[in-house]
mmCIF file of N, CA and C and ligand atoms in Angstrom:
data_model
loop_
_atom_site.group_PDB
_atom_site.id
_atom_site.type_symbol
_atom_site.label_atom_id
_atom_site.label_comp_id
_atom_site.label_asym_id
_atom_site.label_seq_id
_atom_site.Cartn_x
_atom_site.Cartn_y
_atom_site.Cartn_z
ATOM 1 N N MET A 1 9.352 46.364 -19.448
ATOM 2 C CA MET A 1 8.447 47.104 -18.551
ATOM 3 C C MET A 1 8.103 46.239 -17.347
ATOM 4 N N LYS A 2 7.436 45.121 -17.620
ATOM 5 C CA LYS A 2 7.117 44.202 -16.524
ATOM 6 C C LYS A 2 8.274 43.226 -16.409
ATOM 7 N N GLU A 3 8.723 42.963 -15.187
ATOM 8 C CA GLU A 3 9.925 42.145 -15.046
ATOM 9 C C GLU A 3 9.638 40.677 -15.290
ATOM 10 N N ASP A 4 8.497 40.229 -14.848
ATOM 11 C CA ASP A 4 8.123 38.833 -15.062
ATOM 12 C C ASP A 4 7.258 38.764 -16.317
ATOM 13 N N ASP A 5 7.911 38.590 -17.469
ATOM 14 C CA ASP A 5 7.216 38.749 -18.736
ATOM 15 C C ASP A 5 6.395 37.541 -19.154
ATOM 16 N N GLU A 6 6.490 36.440 -18.446
ATOM 17 C CA GLU A 6 5.863 35.222 -18.955
ATOM 18 C C GLU A 6 4.342 35.333 -19.040
ATOM 19 N N MET A 7 3.732 36.228 -18.251
ATOM 20 C CA MET A 7 2.280 36.345 -18.272
ATOM 21 C C MET A 7 1.789 37.332 -19.332
ATOM 22 N N VAL A 8 2.660 38.189 -19.835
ATOM 23 C CA VAL A 8 2.229 39.227 -20.775
ATOM 24 C C VAL A 8 2.247 38.671 -22.190
ATOM 25 N N THR A 9 1.066 38.599 -22.799
ATOM 26 C CA THR A 9 0.997 38.123 -24.178
ATOM 27 C C THR A 9 0.218 39.134 -25.007
ATOM 28 N N LEU A 10 0.667 39.330 -26.231
ATOM 29 C CA LEU A 10 -0.042 40.193 -27.174
ATOM 30 C C LEU A 10 -1.085 39.376 -27.926
ATOM 31 N N PRO A 11 -2.201 39.987 -28.358
ATOM 32 C CA PRO A 11 -2.507 41.391 -28.109
ATOM 33 C C PRO A 11 -3.003 41.628 -26.689
ATOM 34 N N LEU A 12 -2.923 42.892 -26.276
ATOM 35 C CA LEU A 12 -3.511 43.329 -25.019
ATOM 36 C C LEU A 12 -4.903 43.882 -25.327
ATOM 37 N N PHE A 13 -5.760 43.900 -24.318
ATOM 38 C CA PHE A 13 -7.106 44.438 -24.493
ATOM 39 C C PHE A 13 -7.413 45.425 -23.374
ATOM 40 N N GLY A 14 -8.363 46.301 -23.667
ATOM 41 C CA GLY A 14 -8.790 47.239 -22.643
ATOM 42 C C GLY A 14 -10.110 47.854 -23.046
ATOM 43 N N GLY A 15 -10.606 48.779 -22.218
ATOM 44 C CA GLY A 15 -11.869 49.419 -22.533
ATOM 45 C C GLY A 15 -12.302 50.372 -21.444
ATOM 46 N N CYS A 16 -13.512 50.880 -21.629
ATOM 47 C CA CYS A 16 -14.044 51.939 -20.767
ATOM 48 C C CYS A 16 -14.838 51.348 -19.602
ATOM 49 N N ALA A 17 -15.370 52.234 -18.765
ATOM 50 C CA ALA A 17 -16.094 51.804 -17.570
ATOM 51 C C ALA A 17 -17.410 51.102 -17.899
ATOM 52 N N CYS A 18 -18.122 51.573 -18.938
ATOM 53 C CA CYS A 18 -19.442 50.986 -19.219
ATOM 54 C C CYS A 18 -19.347 49.742 -20.095
ATOM 55 N N GLY A 19 -18.172 49.515 -20.702
ATOM 56 C CA GLY A 19 -17.976 48.317 -21.505
ATOM 57 C C GLY A 19 -18.299 48.465 -22.977
ATOM 58 N N GLN A 20 -18.835 49.634 -23.372
ATOM 59 C CA GLN A 20 -19.157 49.832 -24.788
ATOM 60 C C GLN A 20 -17.891 49.926 -25.640
ATOM 61 N N VAL A 21 -16.910 50.677 -25.153
ATOM 62 C CA VAL A 21 -15.657 50.795 -25.895
ATOM 63 C C VAL A 21 -14.719 49.673 -25.459
ATOM 64 N N ARG A 22 -14.266 48.911 -26.445
ATOM 65 C CA ARG A 22 -13.209 47.925 -26.227
ATOM 66 C C ARG A 22 -12.137 48.181 -27.279
ATOM 67 N N TYR A 23 -10.897 47.955 -26.896
ATOM 68 C CA TYR A 23 -9.801 48.116 -27.861
ATOM 69 C C TYR A 23 -8.815 46.965 -27.739
ATOM 70 N N ARG A 24 -8.072 46.810 -28.822
ATOM 71 C CA ARG A 24 -6.999 45.807 -28.876
ATOM 72 C C ARG A 24 -5.699 46.548 -29.104
ATOM 73 N N LEU A 25 -4.675 46.142 -28.411
ATOM 74 C CA LEU A 25 -3.367 46.763 -28.550
ATOM 75 C C LEU A 25 -2.377 45.695 -28.996
ATOM 76 N N ASP A 26 -1.769 45.932 -30.168
ATOM 77 C CA ASP A 26 -0.890 44.929 -30.773
ATOM 78 C C ASP A 26 0.586 45.160 -30.493
ATOM 79 N N ALA A 27 0.879 46.036 -29.564
ATOM 80 C CA ALA A 27 2.284 46.282 -29.211
ATOM 81 C C ALA A 27 2.372 46.507 -27.705
ATOM 82 N N LEU A 28 3.527 46.217 -27.140
ATOM 83 C CA LEU A 28 3.720 46.478 -25.720
ATOM 84 C C LEU A 28 3.912 47.975 -25.504
ATOM 85 N N PRO A 29 3.302 48.524 -24.462
ATOM 86 C CA PRO A 29 3.546 49.929 -24.142
ATOM 87 C C PRO A 29 5.030 50.184 -23.881
ATOM 88 N N GLY A 30 5.454 51.392 -24.225
ATOM 89 C CA GLY A 30 6.835 51.787 -23.950
ATOM 90 C C GLY A 30 6.907 52.589 -22.663
ATOM 91 N N ASP A 31 7.285 53.845 -22.802
ATOM 92 C CA ASP A 31 7.388 54.772 -21.692
ATOM 93 C C ASP A 31 6.070 54.841 -20.898
ATOM 94 N N THR A 32 6.171 54.975 -19.578
ATOM 95 C CA THR A 32 4.970 55.117 -18.752
ATOM 96 C C THR A 32 5.179 56.220 -17.715
ATOM 97 N N GLY A 33 4.083 56.736 -17.196
ATOM 98 C CA GLY A 33 4.188 57.739 -16.146
ATOM 99 C C GLY A 33 2.822 58.201 -15.686
ATOM 100 N N TYR A 34 2.854 59.183 -14.783
ATOM 101 C CA TYR A 34 1.633 59.867 -14.350
ATOM 102 C C TYR A 34 1.672 61.262 -14.933
ATOM 103 N N CYS A 35 0.562 61.732 -15.499
ATOM 104 C CA CYS A 35 0.481 63.124 -15.930
ATOM 105 C C CYS A 35 -0.348 63.928 -14.939
ATOM 106 N N HIS A 36 0.248 65.037 -14.485
ATOM 107 C CA HIS A 36 -0.424 65.932 -13.534
ATOM 108 C C HIS A 36 -0.869 67.222 -14.204
ATOM 109 N N CYS A 37 -0.953 67.250 -15.546
ATOM 110 C CA CYS A 37 -1.351 68.509 -16.196
ATOM 111 C C CYS A 37 -2.833 68.779 -15.927
ATOM 112 N N ARG A 38 -3.210 70.037 -16.017
ATOM 113 C CA ARG A 38 -4.585 70.418 -15.681
ATOM 114 C C ARG A 38 -5.599 69.799 -16.641
ATOM 115 N N THR A 39 -5.227 69.653 -17.892
ATOM 116 C CA THR A 39 -6.184 69.088 -18.845
ATOM 117 C C THR A 39 -6.447 67.617 -18.524
ATOM 118 N N CYS A 40 -5.397 66.856 -18.261
ATOM 119 C CA CYS A 40 -5.613 65.447 -17.877
ATOM 120 C C CYS A 40 -6.419 65.363 -16.584
ATOM 121 N N GLN A 41 -6.101 66.232 -15.625
ATOM 122 C CA GLN A 41 -6.858 66.209 -14.367
ATOM 123 C C GLN A 41 -8.346 66.398 -14.635
ATOM 124 N N ARG A 42 -8.648 67.355 -15.503
ATOM 125 C CA ARG A 42 -10.065 67.631 -15.768
ATOM 126 C C ARG A 42 -10.712 66.531 -16.599
ATOM 127 N N CYS A 43 -9.983 66.036 -17.601
ATOM 128 C CA CYS A 43 -10.550 64.972 -18.440
ATOM 129 C C CYS A 43 -10.899 63.739 -17.616
ATOM 130 N N ALA A 44 -10.068 63.437 -16.630
ATOM 131 C CA ALA A 44 -10.285 62.228 -15.839
ATOM 132 C C ALA A 44 -10.977 62.517 -14.513
ATOM 133 N N ALA A 45 -11.170 63.800 -14.188
ATOM 134 C CA ALA A 45 -11.698 64.166 -12.874
ATOM 135 C C ALA A 45 -10.912 63.480 -11.765
ATOM 136 N N ALA A 46 -9.591 63.555 -11.885
ATOM 137 C CA ALA A 46 -8.688 62.878 -10.947
ATOM 138 C C ALA A 46 -7.414 63.709 -10.824
ATOM 139 N N PRO A 47 -6.680 63.579 -9.723
ATOM 140 C CA PRO A 47 -5.486 64.410 -9.544
ATOM 141 C C PRO A 47 -4.360 64.089 -10.521
ATOM 142 N N ALA A 48 -4.303 62.877 -11.033
ATOM 143 C CA ALA A 48 -3.253 62.514 -11.989
ATOM 144 C C ALA A 48 -3.750 61.345 -12.836
ATOM 145 N N VAL A 49 -3.184 61.220 -14.024
ATOM 146 C CA VAL A 49 -3.603 60.167 -14.941
ATOM 147 C C VAL A 49 -2.401 59.296 -15.310
ATOM 148 N N PRO A 50 -2.452 58.012 -14.991
ATOM 149 C CA PRO A 50 -1.391 57.106 -15.436
ATOM 150 C C PRO A 50 -1.519 56.845 -16.936
ATOM 151 N N TRP A 51 -0.388 56.960 -17.652
ATOM 152 C CA TRP A 51 -0.400 56.791 -19.111
ATOM 153 C C TRP A 51 0.713 55.841 -19.511
ATOM 154 N N ALA A 52 0.547 55.308 -20.723
ATOM 155 C CA ALA A 52 1.582 54.466 -21.331
ATOM 156 C C ALA A 52 1.635 54.826 -22.804
ATOM 157 N N MET A 53 2.837 55.042 -23.314
ATOM 158 C CA MET A 53 2.982 55.379 -24.723
ATOM 159 C C MET A 53 2.854 54.113 -25.565
ATOM 160 N N VAL A 54 2.010 54.204 -26.592
ATOM 161 C CA VAL A 54 1.808 53.057 -27.483
ATOM 162 C C VAL A 54 1.829 53.560 -28.927
ATOM 163 N N PRO A 55 2.281 52.737 -29.870
ATOM 164 C CA PRO A 55 2.254 53.162 -31.267
ATOM 165 C C PRO A 55 0.814 53.343 -31.732
ATOM 166 N N ALA A 56 0.537 54.462 -32.388
ATOM 167 C CA ALA A 56 -0.837 54.726 -32.847
ATOM 168 C C ALA A 56 -1.333 53.592 -33.742
ATOM 169 N N GLN A 57 -0.452 53.042 -34.555
ATOM 170 C CA GLN A 57 -0.860 51.972 -35.481
ATOM 171 C C GLN A 57 -1.258 50.698 -34.751
ATOM 172 N N ALA A 58 -0.838 50.554 -33.502
ATOM 173 C CA ALA A 58 -1.078 49.311 -32.778
ATOM 174 C C ALA A 58 -2.381 49.326 -31.989
ATOM 175 N N LEU A 59 -3.026 50.493 -31.913
ATOM 176 C CA LEU A 59 -4.256 50.615 -31.124
ATOM 177 C C LEU A 59 -5.468 50.528 -32.045
ATOM 178 N N HIS A 60 -6.323 49.559 -31.803
ATOM 179 C CA HIS A 60 -7.490 49.341 -32.661
ATOM 180 C C HIS A 60 -8.751 49.332 -31.807
ATOM 181 N N TYR A 61 -9.646 50.268 -32.081
ATOM 182 C CA TYR A 61 -10.924 50.258 -31.383
ATOM 183 C C TYR A 61 -11.821 49.196 -32.008
ATOM 184 N N LEU A 62 -12.407 48.376 -31.161
ATOM 185 C CA LEU A 62 -13.200 47.231 -31.619
ATOM 186 C C LEU A 62 -14.698 47.514 -31.543
ATOM 187 N N SER A 63 -15.092 48.357 -30.595
ATOM 188 C CA SER A 63 -16.515 48.630 -30.404
ATOM 189 C C SER A 63 -16.674 49.928 -29.642
ATOM 190 N N GLY A 64 -17.914 50.417 -29.612
ATOM 191 C CA GLY A 64 -18.214 51.607 -28.835
ATOM 192 C C GLY A 64 -18.123 52.872 -29.664
ATOM 193 N N ASP A 65 -18.546 53.952 -29.045
ATOM 194 C CA ASP A 65 -18.607 55.259 -29.699
ATOM 195 C C ASP A 65 -17.536 56.139 -29.062
ATOM 196 N N VAL A 66 -16.436 56.312 -29.775
ATOM 197 C CA VAL A 66 -15.296 57.053 -29.240
ATOM 198 C C VAL A 66 -15.393 58.506 -29.672
ATOM 199 N N GLY A 67 -15.485 59.396 -28.715
ATOM 200 C CA GLY A 67 -15.556 60.824 -28.993
ATOM 201 C C GLY A 67 -14.178 61.452 -28.999
ATOM 202 N N ILE A 68 -14.076 62.603 -29.654
ATOM 203 C CA ILE A 68 -12.808 63.334 -29.728
ATOM 204 C C ILE A 68 -13.024 64.733 -29.181
ATOM 205 N N PHE A 69 -12.198 65.099 -28.223
ATOM 206 C CA PHE A 69 -12.208 66.443 -27.665
ATOM 207 C C PHE A 69 -10.890 67.106 -28.060
ATOM 208 N N ARG A 70 -10.961 68.181 -28.867
ATOM 209 C CA ARG A 70 -9.739 68.890 -29.258
ATOM 210 C C ARG A 70 -9.352 69.823 -28.121
ATOM 211 N N SER A 71 -8.307 69.428 -27.388
ATOM 212 C CA SER A 71 -7.945 70.162 -26.179
ATOM 213 C C SER A 71 -6.960 71.286 -26.465
ATOM 214 N N SER A 72 -6.376 71.312 -27.657
ATOM 215 C CA SER A 72 -5.486 72.407 -28.047
ATOM 216 C C SER A 72 -5.379 72.375 -29.563
ATOM 217 N N ALA A 73 -4.599 73.298 -30.123
ATOM 218 C CA ALA A 73 -4.461 73.353 -31.584
ATOM 219 C C ALA A 73 -3.863 72.063 -32.136
ATOM 220 N N HIS A 74 -3.050 71.384 -31.348
ATOM 221 C CA HIS A 74 -2.334 70.211 -31.867
ATOM 222 C C HIS A 74 -2.621 68.936 -31.080
ATOM 223 N N GLY A 75 -3.435 69.032 -30.040
ATOM 224 C CA GLY A 75 -3.673 67.841 -29.222
ATOM 225 C C GLY A 75 -5.142 67.494 -29.118
ATOM 226 N N GLU A 76 -5.422 66.225 -28.941
ATOM 227 C CA GLU A 76 -6.809 65.796 -28.755
ATOM 228 C C GLU A 76 -6.879 64.649 -27.755
ATOM 229 N N ARG A 77 -8.048 64.540 -27.130
ATOM 230 C CA ARG A 77 -8.323 63.497 -26.142
ATOM 231 C C ARG A 77 -9.469 62.668 -26.672
ATOM 232 N N ARG A 78 -9.411 61.385 -26.466
ATOM 233 C CA ARG A 78 -10.517 60.520 -26.877
ATOM 234 C C ARG A 78 -11.147 59.891 -25.643
ATOM 235 N N PHE A 79 -12.452 59.702 -25.719
ATOM 236 C CA PHE A 79 -13.203 59.256 -24.551
ATOM 237 C C PHE A 79 -14.412 58.465 -25.023
ATOM 238 N N CYS A 80 -14.996 57.684 -24.119
ATOM 239 C CA CYS A 80 -16.226 56.961 -24.436
ATOM 240 C C CYS A 80 -17.393 57.929 -24.360
ATOM 241 N N ARG A 81 -18.173 58.009 -25.441
ATOM 242 C CA ARG A 81 -19.315 58.912 -25.446
ATOM 243 C C ARG A 81 -20.439 58.441 -24.531
ATOM 244 N N ASP A 82 -20.423 57.186 -24.148
ATOM 245 C CA ASP A 82 -21.485 56.684 -23.271
ATOM 246 C C ASP A 82 -21.185 56.918 -21.794
ATOM 247 N N CYS A 83 -19.973 56.656 -21.368
ATOM 248 C CA CYS A 83 -19.682 56.776 -19.928
ATOM 249 C C CYS A 83 -18.635 57.831 -19.607
ATOM 250 N N GLY A 84 -17.959 58.373 -20.615
ATOM 251 C CA GLY A 84 -17.012 59.459 -20.382
ATOM 252 C C GLY A 84 -15.592 59.043 -20.059
ATOM 253 N N THR A 85 -15.321 57.756 -19.982
ATOM 254 C CA THR A 85 -13.958 57.315 -19.658
ATOM 255 C C THR A 85 -12.941 57.965 -20.592
ATOM 256 N N TYR A 86 -11.908 58.533 -19.989
ATOM 257 C CA TYR A 86 -10.819 59.198 -20.711
ATOM 258 C C TYR A 86 -9.845 58.123 -21.189
ATOM 259 N N LEU A 87 -9.782 57.935 -22.497
ATOM 260 C CA LEU A 87 -9.049 56.804 -23.061
ATOM 261 C C LEU A 87 -7.630 57.146 -23.501
ATOM 262 N N GLU A 88 -7.436 58.301 -24.118
ATOM 263 C CA GLU A 88 -6.104 58.571 -24.680
ATOM 264 C C GLU A 88 -5.910 60.034 -25.020
ATOM 265 N N TYR A 89 -4.629 60.359 -25.100
ATOM 266 C CA TYR A 89 -4.180 61.665 -25.593
ATOM 267 C C TYR A 89 -3.332 61.421 -26.827
ATOM 268 N N ARG A 90 -3.606 62.164 -27.900
ATOM 269 C CA ARG A 90 -2.718 62.082 -29.053
ATOM 270 C C ARG A 90 -2.446 63.465 -29.613
ATOM 271 N N GLU A 91 -1.284 63.591 -30.209
ATOM 272 C CA GLU A 91 -0.823 64.889 -30.690
ATOM 273 C C GLU A 91 -0.478 64.774 -32.161
ATOM 274 N N GLN A 92 -0.883 65.793 -32.920
ATOM 275 C CA GLN A 92 -0.600 65.787 -34.351
ATOM 276 C C GLN A 92 0.883 65.619 -34.618
ATOM 277 N N GLY A 93 1.219 64.763 -35.558
ATOM 278 C CA GLY A 93 2.602 64.607 -35.962
ATOM 279 C C GLY A 93 3.391 63.610 -35.139
ATOM 280 N N TYR A 94 2.767 63.031 -34.102
ATOM 281 C CA TYR A 94 3.459 62.034 -33.292
ATOM 282 C C TYR A 94 2.925 60.644 -33.625
ATOM 283 N N ALA A 95 3.814 59.678 -33.676
ATOM 284 C CA ALA A 95 3.431 58.318 -34.036
ATOM 285 C C ALA A 95 2.934 57.544 -32.818
ATOM 286 N N GLU A 96 3.046 58.156 -31.622
ATOM 287 C CA GLU A 96 2.642 57.457 -30.409
ATOM 288 C C GLU A 96 1.504 58.179 -29.704
ATOM 289 N N ILE A 97 0.730 57.378 -28.976
ATOM 290 C CA ILE A 97 -0.433 57.845 -28.239
ATOM 291 C C ILE A 97 -0.156 57.652 -26.752
ATOM 292 N N GLY A 98 -0.623 58.593 -25.952
ATOM 293 C CA GLY A 98 -0.589 58.399 -24.507
ATOM 294 C C GLY A 98 -1.882 57.733 -24.070
ATOM 295 N N LEU A 99 -1.827 56.428 -23.911
ATOM 296 C CA LEU A 99 -3.014 55.653 -23.534
ATOM 297 C C LEU A 99 -3.227 55.762 -22.030
ATOM 298 N N SER A 100 -4.460 55.983 -21.595
ATOM 299 C CA SER A 100 -4.762 55.964 -20.158
ATOM 300 C C SER A 100 -4.615 54.518 -19.686
ATOM 301 N N SER A 101 -3.513 54.234 -19.022
ATOM 302 C CA SER A 101 -3.114 52.833 -18.844
ATOM 303 C C SER A 101 -4.030 52.057 -17.911
ATOM 304 N N VAL A 102 -4.790 52.760 -17.061
ATOM 305 C CA VAL A 102 -5.713 52.046 -16.178
ATOM 306 C C VAL A 102 -6.878 51.430 -16.957
ATOM 307 N N THR A 103 -7.092 51.898 -18.207
ATOM 308 C CA THR A 103 -8.152 51.299 -19.022
ATOM 309 C C THR A 103 -7.734 49.946 -19.602
ATOM 310 N N LEU A 104 -6.454 49.601 -19.510
ATOM 311 C CA LEU A 104 -6.039 48.251 -19.925
ATOM 312 C C LEU A 104 -6.660 47.220 -18.983
ATOM 313 N N ASP A 105 -6.932 46.037 -19.514
ATOM 314 C CA ASP A 105 -7.485 44.986 -18.653
ATOM 315 C C ASP A 105 -6.496 44.582 -17.566
ATOM 316 N N HIS A 106 -5.190 44.780 -17.829
ATOM 317 C CA HIS A 106 -4.157 44.464 -16.832
ATOM 318 C C HIS A 106 -3.222 45.652 -16.625
ATOM 319 N N PRO A 107 -3.737 46.700 -16.002
ATOM 320 C CA PRO A 107 -2.877 47.871 -15.778
ATOM 321 C C PRO A 107 -1.696 47.553 -14.864
ATOM 322 N N GLU A 108 -1.822 46.505 -14.069
ATOM 323 C CA GLU A 108 -0.740 46.163 -13.133
ATOM 324 C C GLU A 108 0.538 45.751 -13.853
ATOM 325 N N TRP A 109 0.421 45.421 -15.136
ATOM 326 C CA TRP A 109 1.612 45.009 -15.888
ATOM 327 C C TRP A 109 2.498 46.175 -16.281
ATOM 328 N N PHE A 110 1.966 47.397 -16.237
ATOM 329 C CA PHE A 110 2.702 48.541 -16.784
ATOM 330 C C PHE A 110 2.719 49.699 -15.796
ATOM 331 N N PRO A 111 3.447 49.545 -14.705
ATOM 332 C CA PRO A 111 3.457 50.589 -13.672
ATOM 333 C C PRO A 111 4.096 51.890 -14.157
ATOM 334 N N PRO A 112 3.565 53.022 -13.713
ATOM 335 C CA PRO A 112 4.164 54.312 -14.077
ATOM 336 C C PRO A 112 5.610 54.414 -13.588
ATOM 337 N N GLN A 113 6.432 55.094 -14.389
ATOM 338 C CA GLN A 113 7.864 55.192 -14.070
ATOM 339 C C GLN A 113 8.324 56.609 -13.772
ATOM 340 N N LYS A 114 7.433 57.569 -13.893
ATOM 341 C CA LYS A 114 7.820 58.945 -13.594
ATOM 342 C C LYS A 114 6.559 59.788 -13.452
ATOM 343 N N HIS A 115 6.764 61.031 -13.000
ATOM 344 C CA HIS A 115 5.674 62.013 -12.941
ATOM 345 C C HIS A 115 6.005 63.147 -13.890
ATOM 346 N N ILE A 116 5.046 63.542 -14.739
ATOM 347 C CA ILE A 116 5.261 64.704 -15.610
ATOM 348 C C ILE A 116 4.229 65.786 -15.295
ATOM 349 N N TRP A 117 4.577 67.005 -15.674
ATOM 350 C CA TRP A 117 3.765 68.190 -15.364
ATOM 351 C C TRP A 117 3.498 68.271 -13.856
ATOM 352 N N PHE A 118 4.549 67.924 -13.084
ATOM 353 C CA PHE A 118 4.391 67.871 -11.637
ATOM 354 C C PHE A 118 4.155 69.254 -11.042
ATOM 355 N N ALA A 119 4.530 70.303 -11.782
ATOM 356 C CA ALA A 119 4.330 71.678 -11.287
ATOM 357 C C ALA A 119 2.847 71.987 -11.092
ATOM 358 N N SER A 120 1.961 71.311 -11.833
ATOM 359 C CA SER A 120 0.528 71.571 -11.658
ATOM 360 C C SER A 120 -0.145 70.491 -10.808
ATOM 361 N N ARG A 121 0.669 69.757 -10.048
ATOM 362 C CA ARG A 121 0.121 68.784 -9.108
ATOM 363 C C ARG A 121 -0.873 69.458 -8.161
ATOM 364 N N VAL A 122 -1.947 68.750 -7.829
ATOM 365 C CA VAL A 122 -2.861 69.238 -6.795
ATOM 366 C C VAL A 122 -2.131 69.095 -5.449
ATOM 367 N N PRO A 123 -2.026 70.187 -4.684
ATOM 368 C CA PRO A 123 -1.144 70.169 -3.497
ATOM 369 C C PRO A 123 -1.484 69.083 -2.472
ATOM 370 N N TRP A 124 -2.764 68.703 -2.381
ATOM 371 C CA TRP A 124 -3.103 67.682 -1.391
ATOM 372 C C TRP A 124 -2.822 66.269 -1.874
ATOM 373 N N PHE A 125 -2.331 66.149 -3.100
ATOM 374 C CA PHE A 125 -2.024 64.821 -3.630
ATOM 375 C C PHE A 125 -0.509 64.636 -3.645
ATOM 376 N N GLU A 126 0.004 63.921 -2.654
ATOM 377 C CA GLU A 126 1.450 63.733 -2.536
ATOM 378 C C GLU A 126 1.774 62.266 -2.794
ATOM 379 N N PRO A 127 2.300 61.951 -3.978
ATOM 380 C CA PRO A 127 2.605 60.548 -4.287
ATOM 381 C C PRO A 127 3.651 59.991 -3.313
ATOM 382 N N ALA A 128 3.403 58.797 -2.830
ATOM 383 C CA ALA A 128 4.327 58.152 -1.894
ATOM 384 C C ALA A 128 5.254 57.221 -2.665
ATOM 385 N N ASP A 129 5.996 57.796 -3.604
ATOM 386 C CA ASP A 129 6.957 56.987 -4.350
ATOM 387 C C ASP A 129 8.211 57.825 -4.569
ATOM 388 N N ASP A 130 9.242 57.187 -5.083
ATOM 389 C CA ASP A 130 10.469 57.944 -5.356
ATOM 390 C C ASP A 130 10.752 58.007 -6.855
ATOM 391 N N LEU A 131 9.689 58.020 -7.650
ATOM 392 C CA LEU A 131 9.838 58.144 -9.094
ATOM 393 C C LEU A 131 10.325 59.556 -9.443
ATOM 394 N N PRO A 132 11.048 59.701 -10.561
ATOM 395 C CA PRO A 132 11.465 61.036 -10.985
ATOM 396 C C PRO A 132 10.273 61.955 -11.237
ATOM 397 N N ARG A 133 10.436 63.212 -10.894
ATOM 398 C CA ARG A 133 9.357 64.197 -11.012
ATOM 399 C C ARG A 133 9.832 65.335 -11.911
ATOM 400 N N PHE A 134 9.052 65.579 -12.963
ATOM 401 C CA PHE A 134 9.399 66.627 -13.921
ATOM 402 C C PHE A 134 8.320 67.696 -13.882
ATOM 403 N N ASP A 135 8.753 68.951 -13.772
ATOM 404 C CA ASP A 135 7.788 70.049 -13.691
ATOM 405 C C ASP A 135 6.907 70.118 -14.926
ATOM 406 N N GLN A 136 7.502 69.804 -16.108
ATOM 407 C CA GLN A 136 6.728 69.840 -17.347
ATOM 408 C C GLN A 136 6.812 68.461 -18.004
ATOM 409 N N GLY A 137 6.455 68.431 -19.299
ATOM 410 C CA GLY A 137 6.589 67.176 -20.025
ATOM 411 C C GLY A 137 8.037 66.777 -20.090
ATOM 412 N N GLU A 138 8.324 65.538 -20.390
ATOM 413 C CA GLU A 138 9.717 65.081 -20.375
ATOM 414 C C GLU A 138 10.006 64.296 -21.652
HETATM 415 ZN ZN1 ZN B 201 -18.080 53.616 -21.822
HETATM 416 ZN ZN1 ZN B 202 -1.695 65.534 -19.143
#
């Protein structure tokens, strides 16, 4: 993911805006991207959400009050109950979580590599990159 790997050491850490929620990540993120779906937009109050796929077993919450919002029959979003930071998306039956990668202490290590659900992009938000763009999930 990051080309200059000498600075990246496990575990990784991250957390929410108010600092109550902290987590430890024991694996390097895999796939990364921006999600432009309407649910992510609303959860984050932002035009797109940068995410990184991580093994569910590798993500450990260390502190804070993590809330769960069931956004569909099979999907849920987790957030800090104190400040509202949108932390992750997970889906029943999947071993990986879509972590909101900006909540990592070093989001610069894991740049997004594509855009998904680009069909629901907010029209005034035009990314200035040449990453692949997928109308739906990929
Ligand atoms: Zn918080
Ligand atoms: Zn989304």
